[in-house]
CSV table of C-alpha atoms in Angstrom, one decimal:
chain,number,residue,atom,x,y,z
A,1,UNK,CA,0.0,0.0,0.0
A,2,UNK,CA,1.2,3.5,-0.8
A,3,UNK,CA,1.7,5.9,2.0
A,4,UNK,CA,4.1,7.9,4.2
A,5,UNK,CA,6.2,6.3,6.9
A,6,UNK,CA,7.6,8.3,9.8
A,7,UNK,CA,10.1,6.8,12.2
A,8,UNK,CA,10.6,6.4,15.0
A,9,UNK,CA,7.2,6.9,16.7
A,10,UNK,CA,8.9,8.2,19.9
A,11,UNK,CA,12.2,9.8,20.2
A,12,UNK,CA,14.2,11.2,23.1
A,13,UNK,CA,16.8,13.9,22.9
A,14,UNK,CA,19.6,14.7,25.3
A,15,UNK,CA,20.6,18.3,25.8
A,16,UNK,CA,23.1,19.4,23.1
A,17,UNK,CA,22.3,16.4,20.9
A,18,UNK,CA,21.2,16.5,17.3
A,19,UNK,CA,18.5,14.0,16.3
A,20,UNK,CA,17.1,13.0,12.9
A,21,UNK,CA,13.5,12.1,12.2
A,22,UNK,CA,12.8,10.0,9.2
A,23,UNK,CA,10.1,10.5,6.6
A,24,UNK,CA,9.7,8.2,3.6
A,25,UNK,CA,6.9,8.1,1.0
A,26,UNK,CA,6.1,5.7,-1.9
A,27,UNK,CA,3.4,7.9,-3.4
A,28,UNK,CA,5.7,9.4,-6.1
A,29,UNK,CA,4.9,12.8,-4.7
A,30,UNK,CA,7.2,15.8,-5.6
A,31,UNK,CA,6.3,18.0,-2.7
A,32,UNK,CA,7.1,17.1,1.0
A,33,UNK,CA,6.5,19.0,4.2
A,34,UNK,CA,7.5,19.0,7.8
A,35,UNK,CA,5.1,20.4,10.4
A,36,UNK,CA,5.5,20.9,14.2
A,37,UNK,CA,2.4,20.4,16.4
A,38,UNK,CA,2.1,21.9,19.8
A,39,UNK,CA,-1.0,21.8,22.0
A,40,UNK,CA,-3.3,24.7,21.3
A,41,UNK,CA,-1.1,26.0,18.4
A,42,UNK,CA,-2.1,23.8,15.5
A,43,UNK,CA,0.4,22.9,12.9
A,44,UNK,CA,3.3,25.2,12.0
A,45,UNK,CA,5.4,24.7,8.9
A,46,UNK,CA,9.1,24.0,9.5
A,47,UNK,CA,10.5,23.2,6.0
A,48,UNK,CA,9.1,22.1,2.6
A,49,UNK,CA,10.5,20.8,-0.6
A,50,UNK,CA,8.9,20.8,-4.0
A,51,UNK,CA,11.6,18.9,-5.8
A,52,UNK,CA,14.7,16.9,-5.2
A,53,UNK,CA,17.7,18.9,-4.1
A,54,UNK,CA,15.6,21.9,-3.3
A,55,UNK,CA,13.9,23.0,-0.1
A,56,UNK,CA,12.6,26.2,1.5
A,57,UNK,CA,12.2,27.5,5.0
A,58,UNK,CA,8.8,27.6,6.5
A,59,UNK,CA,7.5,29.7,9.4
A,60,UNK,CA,9.7,28.2,12.2
A,61,UNK,CA,12.8,26.9,10.5
A,62,UNK,CA,15.3,28.0,13.1
A,63,UNK,CA,17.0,25.1,14.9
A,64,UNK,CA,16.1,22.6,12.2
A,65,UNK,CA,17.7,21.4,9.0
A,66,UNK,CA,16.5,19.1,6.1
A,67,UNK,CA,17.8,17.4,3.0
A,68,UNK,CA,16.1,16.1,-0.1
A,69,UNK,CA,18.6,13.8,-1.9
A,70,UNK,CA,15.9,11.4,-3.0
A,71,UNK,CA,12.3,12.0,-4.1
A,72,UNK,CA,10.9,9.6,-1.6
A,73,UNK,CA,12.9,10.8,1.5
A,74,UNK,CA,12.8,14.0,3.4
A,75,UNK,CA,14.6,13.7,6.8
A,76,UNK,CA,14.4,16.4,9.4
A,77,UNK,CA,17.3,17.1,11.8
A,78,UNK,CA,16.5,18.8,15.1
A,79,UNK,CA,19.7,20.5,16.1
A,80,UNK,CA,21.0,21.6,19.5
A,81,UNK,CA,20.1,25.1,18.5
A,82,UNK,CA,16.4,24.3,18.9
A,83,UNK,CA,15.9,25.1,22.6
A,84,UNK,CA,12.4,23.8,22.9
A,85,UNK,CA,12.1,20.7,20.7
A,86,UNK,CA,9.4,18.8,22.6
A,87,UNK,CA,6.5,18.5,20.1
A,88,UNK,CA,4.7,16.2,17.8
A,89,UNK,CA,6.3,16.2,14.3
A,90,UNK,CA,4.3,15.5,11.2
A,91,UNK,CA,5.6,14.8,7.7
A,92,UNK,CA,3.3,15.2,4.7
A,93,UNK,CA,3.5,15.0,1.0
A,94,UNK,CA,1.5,16.1,-2.0
A,95,UNK,CA,1.4,15.7,-5.8
A,96,UNK,CA,2.7,19.2,-6.8
A,97,UNK,CA,0.7,19.1,-10.0
A,98,UNK,CA,-2.5,17.9,-8.3
A,99,UNK,CA,-5.1,20.7,-8.5
A,100,UNK,CA,-6.9,19.2,-5.5
A,101,UNK,CA,-3.8,19.7,-3.4
A,102,UNK,CA,-4.7,17.1,-0.8
A,103,UNK,CA,-1.9,16.5,1.7
A,104,UNK,CA,-1.1,12.9,2.8
A,105,UNK,CA,0.2,12.7,6.4
A,106,UNK,CA,2.4,10.3,8.2
A,107,UNK,CA,1.5,9.1,11.7
A,108,UNK,CA,4.0,11.4,13.4
A,109,UNK,CA,7.0,11.3,15.7
A,110,UNK,CA,6.7,12.5,19.3
A,111,UNK,CA,10.0,14.1,20.3
A,112,UNK,CA,10.8,14.7,24.0
A,113,UNK,CA,13.8,16.1,25.8
A,114,UNK,CA,15.5,14.0,28.5
B,1,UNK,CA,-1.0,37.0,4.3
B,2,UNK,CA,-3.7,34.4,4.7
B,3,UNK,CA,-4.7,33.1,8.1
B,4,UNK,CA,-7.3,30.8,9.6
B,5,UNK,CA,-9.1,31.3,12.9
B,6,UNK,CA,-10.8,28.5,14.8
B,7,UNK,CA,-12.5,30.3,17.7
B,8,UNK,CA,-13.5,27.2,19.7
B,9,UNK,CA,-10.6,25.2,21.2
B,10,UNK,CA,-13.0,22.5,22.5
B,11,UNK,CA,-16.6,21.6,21.7
B,12,UNK,CA,-18.3,19.1,24.0
B,13,UNK,CA,-21.5,17.5,22.7
B,14,UNK,CA,-23.7,14.5,23.5
B,15,UNK,CA,-23.9,11.6,21.1
B,16,UNK,CA,-26.6,12.0,18.4
B,17,UNK,CA,-26.7,15.7,18.8
B,18,UNK,CA,-25.8,18.1,15.9
B,19,UNK,CA,-22.5,19.9,16.0
B,20,UNK,CA,-20.9,22.9,14.2
B,21,UNK,CA,-17.2,23.7,14.3
B,22,UNK,CA,-16.4,27.2,13.2
B,23,UNK,CA,-13.7,28.4,10.9
B,24,UNK,CA,-13.0,31.9,9.6
B,25,UNK,CA,-10.2,32.8,7.1
B,26,UNK,CA,-8.6,35.9,5.8
B,27,UNK,CA,-7.2,36.2,2.4
B,28,UNK,CA,-7.3,38.7,-0.4
B,29,UNK,CA,-7.1,36.1,-3.1
B,30,UNK,CA,-9.0,33.1,-4.1
B,31,UNK,CA,-8.7,30.2,-1.7
B,32,UNK,CA,-8.9,26.5,-1.4
B,33,UNK,CA,-10.3,25.5,2.0
B,34,UNK,CA,-9.9,22.2,3.8
B,35,UNK,CA,-11.0,20.4,6.9
B,36,UNK,CA,-8.8,17.7,8.3
B,37,UNK,CA,-9.4,15.3,11.3
B,38,UNK,CA,-6.7,14.0,13.6
B,39,UNK,CA,-7.3,11.0,15.9
B,40,UNK,CA,-5.1,10.6,18.9
B,41,UNK,CA,-1.4,10.0,18.1
B,42,UNK,CA,-2.0,9.9,14.4
B,43,UNK,CA,-1.5,12.1,11.4
B,44,UNK,CA,-4.2,14.1,9.7
B,45,UNK,CA,-6.8,12.8,7.3
B,46,UNK,CA,-8.8,14.9,4.8
B,47,UNK,CA,-12.5,15.3,5.7
B,48,UNK,CA,-13.5,17.6,2.8
B,49,UNK,CA,-12.4,20.4,0.7
B,50,UNK,CA,-13.7,23.4,-1.2
B,51,UNK,CA,-12.0,24.4,-4.4
B,52,UNK,CA,-14.8,26.0,-6.4
B,53,UNK,CA,-18.4,25.5,-7.5
B,54,UNK,CA,-21.1,24.6,-5.0
B,55,UNK,CA,-20.7,26.3,-1.7
B,56,UNK,CA,-22.0,23.2,0.2
B,57,UNK,CA,-19.4,20.5,0.3
B,58,UNK,CA,-20.0,17.0,1.6
B,59,UNK,CA,-17.2,14.9,3.0
B,60,UNK,CA,-16.5,11.6,4.6
B,61,UNK,CA,-18.2,10.3,7.8
B,62,UNK,CA,-21.3,12.4,7.3
B,63,UNK,CA,-19.6,15.8,7.6
B,64,UNK,CA,-20.4,18.8,5.5
B,65,UNK,CA,-19.2,22.4,5.3
B,66,UNK,CA,-20.5,25.5,3.7
B,67,UNK,CA,-18.3,28.1,2.1
B,68,UNK,CA,-19.5,31.7,2.7
B,69,UNK,CA,-17.5,34.2,0.9
B,70,UNK,CA,-19.2,37.3,2.3
B,71,UNK,CA,-18.5,36.1,5.9
B,72,UNK,CA,-15.2,34.5,5.0
B,73,UNK,CA,-16.3,31.3,6.8
B,74,UNK,CA,-16.1,27.6,6.2
B,75,UNK,CA,-17.9,26.0,9.2
B,76,UNK,CA,-18.0,22.2,9.5
B,77,UNK,CA,-21.3,20.5,10.5
B,78,UNK,CA,-22.7,17.1,11.3
B,79,UNK,CA,-26.4,16.5,12.0
B,80,UNK,CA,-25.8,13.6,14.4
B,81,UNK,CA,-22.4,12.8,16.0
B,82,UNK,CA,-21.1,9.5,17.2
B,83,UNK,CA,-18.6,8.7,19.9
B,84,UNK,CA,-16.1,7.8,17.2
B,85,UNK,CA,-16.2,11.4,16.0
B,86,UNK,CA,-14.2,12.4,19.1
B,87,UNK,CA,-11.0,13.9,17.6
B,88,UNK,CA,-9.3,17.2,16.8
B,89,UNK,CA,-10.4,19.0,13.7
B,90,UNK,CA,-8.3,21.5,11.7
B,91,UNK,CA,-9.4,24.0,9.2
B,92,UNK,CA,-6.8,25.0,6.6
B,93,UNK,CA,-6.4,27.4,3.7
B,94,UNK,CA,-4.2,27.2,0.6
B,95,UNK,CA,-3.9,30.2,-1.7
B,96,UNK,CA,-1.9,28.2,-4.2
B,97,UNK,CA,1.6,28.9,-3.1
B,98,UNK,CA,2.2,25.3,-2.2
B,99,UNK,CA,1.8,26.0,1.5
B,100,UNK,CA,-1.2,25.1,3.7
B,101,UNK,CA,-2.0,27.4,6.6
B,102,UNK,CA,-3.7,25.6,9.5
B,103,UNK,CA,-5.9,26.9,12.2
B,104,UNK,CA,-5.2,26.0,15.9
B,105,UNK,CA,-7.6,23.2,15.9
B,106,UNK,CA,-10.9,22.3,17.7
B,107,UNK,CA,-11.2,19.3,19.9
B,108,UNK,CA,-14.6,17.6,19.5
B,109,UNK,CA,-15.6,15.6,22.6
B,110,UNK,CA,-18.6,13.4,22.2
B,111,UNK,CA,-20.0,11.8,25.3
B,112,UNK,CA,-22.8,9.2,25.7
């Protein structure tokens, strides 16, 4: 079945440590997105990519980095510069040329600080 | 810049009662509007969307929404809710710049 896979489901970060969240899709989508979800704040866009080897900052990119070396993969690194990383992280993808512009979401990764 | 406002952070309702979840948006250009649902510890699923045409949009699980351009609203309704509808609901707007802007969400709590 086609879909988006995020791993791990739960992740713990020590102070000063970088951690990487995985996002893989087999939907042949060009566009991929990373959102951060905090209680009462909805979803906020961290980074997005519309094509391989290209990505743009979203609204809250500071303290995060991404890469897009393959169409199906869009990993997110939470760096030590992100001082408040505890949140639920959601990856999504979309067919860039689809006029309906429906987003497909992964099941998320809960990141917590030790 | 476009934005989305969901005024109600939580809506409690009894099973089989009707419900309306409110969403207002601001944008100076044509918009695409969406409602997504999130069950606990999961990603979001699309409930329905408005792109153009009829202002009354029907979605999955018996939900519908009405686009009102003059009031810049896109409220979500269901005539009779079930326990299984307990979830968080997000309104979102896309003005075609490949970015979706989400509201802060409304938690629907259905009790027996």
